[in-house]
PDB file of C-alpha atoms and ligand atoms in Angstrom:
ATOM      1  CA  MET N   1       1.495 -15.775  15.336  1.00  0.00           C
ATOM      2  CA  PRO N   2       5.222 -15.256  14.801  1.00  0.00           C
ATOM      3  CA  GLU N   3       6.702 -17.857  12.442  1.00  0.00           C
ATOM      4  CA  LEU N   4      10.319 -18.554  11.471  1.00  0.00           C
ATOM      5  CA  PRO N   5      10.940 -15.214   9.692  1.00  0.00           C
ATOM      6  CA  GLU N   6       9.511 -13.099  12.517  1.00  0.00           C
ATOM      7  CA  VAL N   7      11.474 -14.967  15.182  1.00  0.00           C
ATOM      8  CA  GLU N   8      14.630 -14.673  13.069  1.00  0.00           C
ATOM      9  CA  VAL N   9      14.079 -10.912  12.631  1.00  0.00           C
ATOM     10  CA  ILE N  10      13.710 -10.553  16.401  1.00  0.00           C
ATOM     11  CA  ARG N  11      16.866 -12.604  16.935  1.00  0.00           C
ATOM     12  CA  ARG N  12      18.831 -10.434  14.517  1.00  0.00           C
ATOM     13  CA  GLY N  13      17.564  -7.293  16.253  1.00  0.00           C
ATOM     14  CA  LEU N  14      18.484  -8.496  19.725  1.00  0.00           C
ATOM     15  CA  ALA N  15      21.754 -10.342  19.162  1.00  0.00           C
ATOM     16  CA  PRO N  16      24.089  -7.400  18.427  1.00  0.00           C
ATOM     17  CA  ARG N  17      22.930  -5.567  21.532  1.00  0.00           C
ATOM     18  CA  LEU N  18      22.603  -8.430  24.009  1.00  0.00           C
ATOM     19  CA  VAL N  19      25.354 -10.927  23.189  1.00  0.00           C
ATOM     20  CA  GLY N  20      28.384 -10.400  25.420  1.00  0.00           C
ATOM     21  CA  ARG N  21      26.366  -8.582  28.074  1.00  0.00           C
ATOM     22  CA  ARG N  22      25.469  -9.858  31.505  1.00  0.00           C
ATOM     23  CA  PHE N  23      21.937 -10.319  32.804  1.00  0.00           C
ATOM     24  CA  LEU N  24      21.581  -8.358  36.055  1.00  0.00           C
ATOM     25  CA  THR N  25      18.015  -8.822  37.277  1.00  0.00           C
ATOM     26  CA  VAL N  26      14.861 -10.672  36.284  1.00  0.00           C
ATOM     27  CA  MET N  27      11.367  -9.852  37.512  1.00  0.00           C
ATOM     28  CA  SER N  28       8.332 -12.051  36.804  1.00  0.00           C
ATOM     29  CA  GLY N  29       4.681 -11.057  36.963  1.00  0.00           C
ATOM     30  CA  ASP N  30       2.067 -13.215  38.629  1.00  0.00           C
ATOM     31  CA  LYS N  31      -0.031 -14.108  35.566  1.00  0.00           C
ATOM     32  CA  ARG N  32       0.546 -17.571  34.131  1.00  0.00           C
ATOM     33  CA  LEU N  33       2.026 -18.101  30.692  1.00  0.00           C
ATOM     34  CA  ARG N  34       1.448 -21.317  28.719  1.00  0.00           C
ATOM     35  CA  GLN N  35       4.726 -22.644  30.103  1.00  0.00           C
ATOM     36  CA  ALA N  36       7.182 -20.841  32.339  1.00  0.00           C
ATOM     37  CA  SER N  37       9.925 -21.539  34.823  1.00  0.00           C
ATOM     38  CA  SER N  38       9.115 -20.223  38.282  1.00  0.00           C
ATOM     39  CA  PRO N  39      10.266 -16.706  39.241  1.00  0.00           C
ATOM     40  CA  GLN N  40      12.643 -18.406  41.703  1.00  0.00           C
ATOM     41  CA  GLU N  41      14.236 -20.560  38.996  1.00  0.00           C
ATOM     42  CA  LEU N  42      14.668 -17.587  36.659  1.00  0.00           C
ATOM     43  CA  ALA N  43      16.168 -15.529  39.482  1.00  0.00           C
ATOM     44  CA  ARG N  44      18.469 -18.378  40.434  1.00  0.00           C
ATOM     45  CA  TRP N  45      19.982 -19.076  37.007  1.00  0.00           C
ATOM     46  CA  LEU N  46      20.024 -15.810  35.047  1.00  0.00           C
ATOM     47  CA  PRO N  47      21.405 -12.877  37.052  1.00  0.00           C
ATOM     48  CA  GLY N  48      25.159 -12.446  36.813  1.00  0.00           C
ATOM     49  CA  ARG N  49      25.556 -14.565  33.692  1.00  0.00           C
ATOM     50  CA  ARG N  50      26.838 -13.284  30.372  1.00  0.00           C
ATOM     51  CA  LEU N  51      24.921 -14.074  27.188  1.00  0.00           C
ATOM     52  CA  GLU N  52      27.297 -16.032  24.944  1.00  0.00           C
ATOM     53  CA  ARG N  53      25.073 -16.768  21.936  1.00  0.00           C
ATOM     54  CA  LEU N  54      21.555 -16.042  20.764  1.00  0.00           C
ATOM     55  CA  THR N  55      20.324 -18.564  18.195  1.00  0.00           C
ATOM     56  CA  ARG N  56      16.996 -19.781  16.844  1.00  0.00           C
ATOM     57  CA  ARG N  57      15.541 -23.284  16.489  1.00  0.00           C
ATOM     58  CA  GLY N  58      12.178 -23.336  14.726  1.00  0.00           C
ATOM     59  CA  LYS N  59      10.119 -20.726  16.547  1.00  0.00           C
ATOM     60  CA  TYR N  60      12.276 -20.821  19.693  1.00  0.00           C
ATOM     61  CA  LEU N  61      14.842 -18.224  20.677  1.00  0.00           C
ATOM     62  CA  VAL N  62      17.754 -19.959  22.401  1.00  0.00           C
ATOM     63  CA  PHE N  63      19.786 -17.814  24.798  1.00  0.00           C
ATOM     64  CA  ALA N  64      23.049 -19.605  25.665  1.00  0.00           C
ATOM     65  CA  LEU N  65      24.445 -18.151  28.890  1.00  0.00           C
ATOM     66  CA  GLU N  66      27.831 -18.690  30.428  1.00  0.00           C
ATOM     67  CA  GLY N  67      28.223 -21.792  32.550  1.00  0.00           C
ATOM     68  CA  GLY N  68      25.964 -23.849  30.291  1.00  0.00           C
ATOM     69  CA  VAL N  69      22.639 -22.269  31.294  1.00  0.00           C
ATOM     70  CA  THR N  70      20.022 -22.040  28.527  1.00  0.00           C
ATOM     71  CA  LEU N  71      17.035 -19.721  28.399  1.00  0.00           C
ATOM     72  CA  LEU N  72      14.347 -20.682  25.903  1.00  0.00           C
ATOM     73  CA  ILE N  73      11.680 -18.242  24.746  1.00  0.00           C
ATOM     74  CA  HIS N  74       8.711 -19.046  22.492  1.00  0.00           C
ATOM     75  CA  LEU N  75       6.488 -16.115  21.573  1.00  0.00           C
ATOM     76  CA  GLY N  76       3.296 -18.175  21.200  1.00  0.00           C
ATOM     77  CA  MET N  77       0.529 -16.179  19.507  1.00  0.00           C
ATOM     78  CA  THR N  78       1.076 -12.609  20.651  1.00  0.00           C
ATOM     79  CA  GLY N  79       4.442 -12.569  22.420  1.00  0.00           C
ATOM     80  CA  ARG N  80       6.895  -9.725  21.899  1.00  0.00           C
ATOM     81  CA  LEU N  81      10.419  -9.112  23.093  1.00  0.00           C
ATOM     82  CA  LEU N  82      10.965  -5.400  23.367  1.00  0.00           C
ATOM     83  CA  MET N  83      14.068  -3.474  24.293  1.00  0.00           C
ATOM     84  CA  GLY N  84      13.942  -0.114  26.017  1.00  0.00           C
ATOM     85  CA  VAL N  85      10.619  -0.524  27.837  1.00  0.00           C
ATOM     86  CA  PRO N  86      10.946   1.331  31.171  1.00  0.00           C
ATOM     87  CA  PRO N  87      10.988  -0.929  34.261  1.00  0.00           C
ATOM     88  CA  GLY N  88       7.632  -1.820  35.746  1.00  0.00           C
ATOM     89  CA  HIS N  89       5.734  -0.169  32.925  1.00  0.00           C
ATOM     90  CA  GLY N  90       4.153  -1.391  29.745  1.00  0.00           C
ATOM     91  CA  PRO N  91       0.961  -3.461  29.787  1.00  0.00           C
ATOM     92  CA  HIS N  92       1.082  -7.271  29.621  1.00  0.00           C
ATOM     93  CA  VAL N  93       4.779  -7.460  30.499  1.00  0.00           C
ATOM     94  CA  HIS N  94       5.261 -10.842  32.165  1.00  0.00           C
ATOM     95  CA  VAL N  95       9.016 -11.019  32.518  1.00  0.00           C
ATOM     96  CA  PHE N  96      11.369  -8.078  32.682  1.00  0.00           C
ATOM     97  CA  PHE N  97      15.153  -8.311  32.433  1.00  0.00           C
ATOM     98  CA  THR N  98      17.832  -5.748  33.060  1.00  0.00           C
ATOM     99  CA  LEU N  99      21.286  -6.178  31.575  1.00  0.00           C
ATOM    100  CA  GLU N 100      24.619  -4.408  31.736  1.00  0.00           C
ATOM    101  CA  ASP N 101      24.926  -0.926  30.266  1.00  0.00           C
ATOM    102  CA  GLY N 102      21.365   0.024  31.232  1.00  0.00           C
ATOM    103  CA  LEU N 103      19.700  -2.336  28.734  1.00  0.00           C
ATOM    104  CA  THR N 104      16.237  -3.707  29.401  1.00  0.00           C
ATOM    105  CA  LEU N 105      14.328  -6.533  27.769  1.00  0.00           C
ATOM    106  CA  ALA N 106      10.594  -7.010  28.280  1.00  0.00           C
ATOM    107  CA  PHE N 107       8.603 -10.129  27.427  1.00  0.00           C
ATOM    108  CA  GLN N 108       5.120  -8.878  26.664  1.00  0.00           C
ATOM    109  CA  ASP N 109       2.293 -11.258  25.794  1.00  0.00           C
ATOM    110  CA  VAL N 110      -1.377 -10.255  25.635  1.00  0.00           C
ATOM    111  CA  ARG N 111      -2.835 -13.742  25.155  1.00  0.00           C
ATOM    112  CA  ARG N 112      -0.192 -15.546  27.251  1.00  0.00           C
ATOM    113  CA  PHE N 113       0.477 -18.500  24.954  1.00  0.00           C
ATOM    114  CA  GLY N 114       4.206 -17.781  25.210  1.00  0.00           C
ATOM    115  CA  ARG N 115       6.802 -19.918  26.918  1.00  0.00           C
ATOM    116  CA  ILE N 116       9.866 -18.922  28.906  1.00  0.00           C
ATOM    117  CA  LEU N 117      11.980 -21.719  30.328  1.00  0.00           C
ATOM    118  CA  VAL N 118      15.400 -21.874  31.925  1.00  0.00           C
ATOM    119  CA  PHE N 119      17.538 -25.025  31.815  1.00  0.00           C
ATOM    120  CA  PRO N 120      20.393 -25.483  34.305  1.00  0.00           C
ATOM    121  CA  PRO N 121      23.725 -26.787  32.985  1.00  0.00           C
ATOM    122  CA  GLY N 122      23.614 -30.383  31.796  1.00  0.00           C
ATOM    123  CA  THR N 123      19.832 -30.730  31.666  1.00  0.00           C
ATOM    124  CA  PRO N 124      18.199 -31.816  28.401  1.00  0.00           C
ATOM    125  CA  ILE N 125      16.394 -29.022  26.600  1.00  0.00           C
ATOM    126  CA  PHE N 126      13.368 -31.164  25.930  1.00  0.00           C
ATOM    127  CA  PRO N 127      11.255 -28.720  23.845  1.00  0.00           C
ATOM    128  CA  LEU N 128      14.016 -28.582  21.220  1.00  0.00           C
ATOM    129  CA  GLU N 129      13.964 -32.359  20.864  1.00  0.00           C
ATOM    130  CA  GLN N 130      10.519 -32.009  19.272  1.00  0.00           C
ATOM    131  CA  VAL N 131      11.659 -29.463  16.684  1.00  0.00           C
ATOM    132  CA  GLY N 132      12.067 -30.733  13.118  1.00  0.00           C
ATOM    133  CA  ARG N 133      14.731 -29.832  10.589  1.00  0.00           C
ATOM    134  CA  GLU N 134      15.487 -26.199   9.718  1.00  0.00           C
ATOM    135  CA  PRO N 135      14.228 -25.330   6.213  1.00  0.00           C
ATOM    136  CA  PHE N 136      17.639 -23.869   5.323  1.00  0.00           C
ATOM    137  CA  SER N 137      19.533 -26.931   6.551  1.00  0.00           C
ATOM    138  CA  ARG N 138      21.466 -29.022   4.027  1.00  0.00           C
ATOM    139  CA  ARG N 139      19.810 -32.025   5.604  1.00  0.00           C
ATOM    140  CA  VAL N 140      16.541 -30.910   4.026  1.00  0.00           C
ATOM    141  CA  THR N 141      16.404 -32.097   0.423  1.00  0.00           C
ATOM    142  CA  PRO N 142      13.578 -32.968  -1.995  1.00  0.00           C
ATOM    143  CA  GLU N 143      14.510 -36.637  -1.535  1.00  0.00           C
ATOM    144  CA  TRP N 144      14.211 -36.392   2.255  1.00  0.00           C
ATOM    145  CA  LEU N 145      10.823 -34.644   2.025  1.00  0.00           C
ATOM    146  CA  ALA N 146       9.537 -37.275  -0.395  1.00  0.00           C
ATOM    147  CA  GLU N 147      10.799 -40.008   1.918  1.00  0.00           C
ATOM    148  CA  VAL N 148       9.089 -38.516   4.990  1.00  0.00           C
ATOM    149  CA  ALA N 149       5.855 -37.994   3.037  1.00  0.00           C
ATOM    150  CA  ARG N 150       5.803 -41.461   1.485  1.00  0.00           C
ATOM    151  CA  GLY N 151       2.532 -43.262   2.078  1.00  0.00           C
ATOM    152  CA  ARG N 152       0.995 -40.330   3.957  1.00  0.00           C
ATOM    153  CA  SER N 153      -2.530 -39.363   3.057  1.00  0.00           C
ATOM    154  CA  ARG N 154      -2.659 -36.194   5.100  1.00  0.00           C
ATOM    155  CA  PRO N 155      -2.923 -32.963   3.130  1.00  0.00           C
ATOM    156  CA  LEU N 156       0.141 -31.042   2.017  1.00  0.00           C
ATOM    157  CA  LYS N 157      -0.958 -28.071   4.172  1.00  0.00           C
ATOM    158  CA  ASN N 158      -0.896 -30.143   7.358  1.00  0.00           C
ATOM    159  CA  PHE N 159       2.428 -31.691   6.375  1.00  0.00           C
ATOM    160  CA  LEU N 160       3.994 -28.224   5.997  1.00  0.00           C
ATOM    161  CA  LEU N 161       2.534 -27.064   9.327  1.00  0.00           C
ATOM    162  CA  ASP N 162       4.007 -30.026  11.212  1.00  0.00           C
ATOM    163  CA  GLY N 163       6.903 -28.481  13.125  1.00  0.00           C
ATOM    164  CA  ARG N 164       8.306 -31.937  13.925  1.00  0.00           C
ATOM    165  CA  ILE N 165       9.125 -32.335  10.214  1.00  0.00           C
ATOM    166  CA  LEU N 166      10.034 -28.828   8.995  1.00  0.00           C
ATOM    167  CA  ALA N 167      10.634 -26.288  11.752  1.00  0.00           C
ATOM    168  CA  GLY N 168       9.106 -22.832  11.958  1.00  0.00           C
ATOM    169  CA  ILE N 169       6.454 -22.833   9.212  1.00  0.00           C
ATOM    170  CA  GLY N 170       3.015 -21.651  10.333  1.00  0.00           C
ATOM    171  CA  ASN N 171      -0.241 -20.831   8.631  1.00  0.00           C
ATOM    172  CA  ILE N 172       0.827 -17.715   6.730  1.00  0.00           C
ATOM    173  CA  TYR N 173       3.944 -19.136   5.107  1.00  0.00           C
ATOM    174  CA  ALA N 174       2.407 -22.575   4.456  1.00  0.00           C
ATOM    175  CA  CYS N 175      -0.305 -20.860   2.354  1.00  0.00           C
ATOM    176  CA  GLU N 176       2.212 -18.707   0.500  1.00  0.00           C
ATOM    177  CA  ILE N 177       4.542 -21.658  -0.198  1.00  0.00           C
ATOM    178  CA  MET N 178       1.748 -23.802  -1.681  1.00  0.00           C
ATOM    179  CA  PHE N 179       0.595 -20.911  -3.876  1.00  0.00           C
ATOM    180  CA  ALA N 180       4.122 -20.259  -5.136  1.00  0.00           C
ATOM    181  CA  ALA N 181       4.628 -23.965  -5.837  1.00  0.00           C
ATOM    182  CA  GLY N 182       1.264 -24.163  -7.650  1.00  0.00           C
ATOM    183  CA  LEU N 183       0.022 -26.986  -5.428  1.00  0.00           C
ATOM    184  CA  HIS N 184      -3.511 -27.442  -4.076  1.00  0.00           C
ATOM    185  CA  PRO N 185      -3.523 -27.451  -0.238  1.00  0.00           C
ATOM    186  CA  ALA N 186      -5.571 -30.654   0.014  1.00  0.00           C
ATOM    187  CA  ILE N 187      -3.220 -32.822  -2.060  1.00  0.00           C
ATOM    188  CA  PRO N 188      -2.173 -35.861   0.002  1.00  0.00           C
ATOM    189  CA  ALA N 189       1.488 -35.289   0.834  1.00  0.00           C
ATOM    190  CA  GLY N 190       2.328 -38.825  -0.256  1.00  0.00           C
ATOM    191  CA  VAL N 191       1.375 -38.306  -3.904  1.00  0.00           C
ATOM    192  CA  LEU N 192       3.756 -35.423  -4.622  1.00  0.00           C
ATOM    193  CA  SER N 193       6.552 -36.181  -7.061  1.00  0.00           C
ATOM    194  CA  LEU N 194      10.214 -35.480  -6.477  1.00  0.00           C
ATOM    195  CA  SER N 195       9.974 -32.431  -8.731  1.00  0.00           C
ATOM    196  CA  ASP N 196       6.966 -31.183  -6.726  1.00  0.00           C
ATOM    197  CA  TRP N 197       9.070 -31.430  -3.554  1.00  0.00           C
ATOM    198  CA  ALA N 198      11.963 -29.671  -5.252  1.00  0.00           C
ATOM    199  CA  ARG N 199       9.609 -26.792  -6.071  1.00  0.00           C
ATOM    200  CA  VAL N 200       8.140 -26.760  -2.542  1.00  0.00           C
ATOM    201  CA  LEU N 201      11.612 -26.578  -1.032  1.00  0.00           C
ATOM    202  CA  GLN N 202      12.837 -23.910  -3.424  1.00  0.00           C
ATOM    203  CA  GLU N 203       9.773 -21.733  -2.766  1.00  0.00           C
ATOM    204  CA  THR N 204       9.966 -22.340   0.992  1.00  0.00           C
ATOM    205  CA  ARG N 205      13.496 -21.007   1.096  1.00  0.00           C
ATOM    206  CA  ARG N 206      12.801 -18.114  -1.281  1.00  0.00           C
ATOM    207  CA  ILE N 207       9.723 -16.938   0.634  1.00  0.00           C
ATOM    208  CA  LEU N 208      11.257 -17.314   4.112  1.00  0.00           C
ATOM    209  CA  ARG N 209      14.415 -15.502   3.020  1.00  0.00           C
ATOM    210  CA  ARG N 210      12.416 -12.708   1.422  1.00  0.00           C
ATOM    211  CA  ALA N 211      10.186 -12.358   4.500  1.00  0.00           C
ATOM    212  CA  ILE N 212      13.228 -12.135   6.788  1.00  0.00           C
ATOM    213  CA  ARG N 213      14.669  -9.421   4.560  1.00  0.00           C
ATOM    214  CA  ARG N 214      11.378  -7.485   4.739  1.00  0.00           C
ATOM    215  CA  GLY N 215      11.294  -7.656   8.531  1.00  0.00           C
ATOM    216  CA  GLY N 216       8.577 -10.337   8.742  1.00  0.00           C
ATOM    217  CA  THR N 217       4.815 -10.170   8.300  1.00  0.00           C
ATOM    218  CA  THR N 218       2.547  -8.098  10.532  1.00  0.00           C
ATOM    219  CA  VAL N 219      -1.052  -9.250  10.263  1.00  0.00           C
ATOM    220  CA  ASN N 220      -2.051  -8.901  13.917  1.00  0.00           C
ATOM    221  CA  ASP N 221       0.335  -8.065  16.692  1.00  0.00           C
ATOM    222  CA  TYR N 222       3.822  -8.835  15.524  1.00  0.00           C
ATOM    223  CA  LEU N 223       6.492  -6.230  16.255  1.00  0.00           C
ATOM    224  CA  ASN N 224      10.253  -6.605  16.061  1.00  0.00           C
ATOM    225  CA  SER N 225      12.519  -5.893  19.039  1.00  0.00           C
ATOM    226  CA  HIS N 226      12.509  -2.175  18.158  1.00  0.00           C
ATOM    227  CA  GLY N 227       8.696  -2.090  18.301  1.00  0.00           C
ATOM    228  CA  GLU N 228       8.361  -1.857  14.491  1.00  0.00           C
ATOM    229  CA  THR N 229       5.982  -3.755  12.188  1.00  0.00           C
ATOM    230  CA  GLY N 230       7.152  -6.012   9.339  1.00  0.00           C
ATOM    231  CA  LEU N 231       6.659  -5.270   5.653  1.00  0.00           C
ATOM    232  CA  PHE N 232       6.122  -8.673   4.044  1.00  0.00           C
ATOM    233  CA  GLN N 233       2.305  -8.472   4.417  1.00  0.00           C
ATOM    234  CA  VAL N 234       2.120  -6.300   1.291  1.00  0.00           C
ATOM    235  CA  GLU N 235       3.720  -9.167  -0.645  1.00  0.00           C
ATOM    236  CA  LEU N 236       1.265 -11.825   0.510  1.00  0.00           C
ATOM    237  CA  MET N 237      -0.311 -13.511  -2.508  1.00  0.00           C
ATOM    238  CA  VAL N 238      -3.098 -15.513  -0.833  1.00  0.00           C
ATOM    239  CA  TYR N 239      -2.983 -15.371   2.970  1.00  0.00           C
ATOM    240  CA  GLY N 240      -5.889 -13.318   4.373  1.00  0.00           C
ATOM    241  CA  ARG N 241      -7.131 -12.479   0.849  1.00  0.00           C
ATOM    242  CA  GLU N 242     -10.371 -14.493   0.640  1.00  0.00           C
ATOM    243  CA  GLU N 243     -12.696 -13.196  -2.127  1.00  0.00           C
ATOM    244  CA  GLU N 244      -9.976 -10.853  -3.352  1.00  0.00           C
ATOM    245  CA  VAL N 245      -8.490 -11.131  -6.835  1.00  0.00           C
ATOM    246  CA  CYS N 246      -5.466 -13.381  -7.442  1.00  0.00           C
ATOM    247  CA  LYS N 247      -2.485 -11.135  -8.221  1.00  0.00           C
ATOM    248  CA  GLN N 248      -1.220 -13.738 -10.687  1.00  0.00           C
ATOM    249  CA  CYS N 249      -4.300 -14.827 -12.681  1.00  0.00           C
ATOM    250  CA  GLY N 250      -7.247 -12.617 -11.688  1.00  0.00           C
ATOM    251  CA  LYS N 251      -9.433 -15.410 -10.323  1.00  0.00           C
ATOM    252  CA  THR N 252     -10.997 -15.127  -6.837  1.00  0.00           C
ATOM    253  CA  ILE N 253      -8.979 -16.371  -3.856  1.00  0.00           C
ATOM    254  CA  LYS N 254     -10.815 -19.028  -1.852  1.00  0.00           C
ATOM    255  CA  ARG N 255     -10.597 -20.179   1.744  1.00  0.00           C
ATOM    256  CA  LEU N 256     -10.994 -23.650   3.169  1.00  0.00           C
ATOM    257  CA  VAL N 257     -10.608 -24.945   6.710  1.00  0.00           C
ATOM    258  CA  GLN N 258      -8.007 -27.647   7.356  1.00  0.00           C
ATOM    259  CA  ALA N 259      -7.359 -29.000  10.847  1.00  0.00           C
ATOM    260  CA  GLY N 260      -9.228 -26.026  12.260  1.00  0.00           C
ATOM    261  CA  ARG N 261      -7.093 -23.446  10.455  1.00  0.00           C
ATOM    262  CA  SER N 262      -7.973 -21.297   7.447  1.00  0.00           C
ATOM    263  CA  THR N 263      -6.169 -22.059   4.217  1.00  0.00           C
ATOM    264  CA  PHE N 264      -6.191 -19.461   1.449  1.00  0.00           C
ATOM    265  CA  PHE N 265      -5.540 -20.521  -2.136  1.00  0.00           C
ATOM    266  CA  CYS N 266      -6.202 -19.723  -5.796  1.00  0.00           C
ATOM    267  CA  PRO N 267      -8.264 -22.458  -7.496  1.00  0.00           C
ATOM    268  CA  ARG N 268      -6.701 -21.648 -10.876  1.00  0.00           C
ATOM    269  CA  CYS N 269      -3.030 -21.295  -9.888  1.00  0.00           C
ATOM    270  CA  GLN N 270      -3.287 -24.296  -7.547  1.00  0.00           C
ATOM    271  CA  PRO N 271      -5.415 -26.741  -9.536  1.00  0.00           C
ATOM    272  CA  LYS N 272      -6.654 -29.930  -7.979  1.00  0.00           C
ATOM    273  CA  LYS N 273      -7.014 -32.150 -10.995  1.00  0.00           C
ATOM    274  CA  ARG N 274      -3.418 -33.151 -11.629  1.00  0.00           C
ATOM    275  CA  HIS N 275      -3.259 -34.949  -8.281  1.00  0.00           C
ATOM    276  CA  PHE N 276      -6.872 -36.088  -7.902  1.00  0.00           C
ATOM    277  CA  ARG N 277      -8.171 -38.438 -10.541  1.00  0.00           C
TER     278      ARG N 277
HETATM  279 ZN1  LIG D   1      -4.383 -17.364  -9.462  1.00  0.00          ZN
END
């Protein structure tokens, strides 16, 4: 599932080629996505409009078009945005755009958990209202994290995965952040100290930045807008490494299930005892 770094890599790949160009046509397939505007709505609001900005909020790509129209795309589990796919071809293409200068953009999604929504001028972009703070924002500080976590007994892992608090962190990066910060994934978020939060925040930013620089992580299907895989997977310390050796201490990486998702961790580098008496 694409997380913040993968979506940011896609944004950086698309923006230089799409911003300033006009959408010409949009064609929608007949299979349902998790959430999508109707083919009629897409065809009403997109063609003829120039793309003014392409930004990211959490895991959403935000296409700001002239006249105040917004196109929102969420890649879900297996979504891809690929340039240069020939019209009408390519399996699992659900929406296909043509732009000025012969450019094409295909939204391909095998499992169809993606979302593609258009918002006419002046309408609230409700999915973005649910998105928490950006990890790189100055409004995210150790003090703020400690304040939000105060009194909460839910595990640190689930706290990090909650996109209404910190935006864009999914299973892969949550595991890597907790390993780097030396914190056990089951620690209740409310018991972390200010210095624990400072370390969590520092490692969050370091890991996300590094992953963006490496083109994201490809564990299943992720490809950037050029159809290339990421490289950060070779730097993963714990994610997907159950029963393998910890690269830092040599002990065996373990897996536990939290809220239905696998968590990978090193029992020695992320000891439980400091927080559980
Ligand atoms: Zn270890």
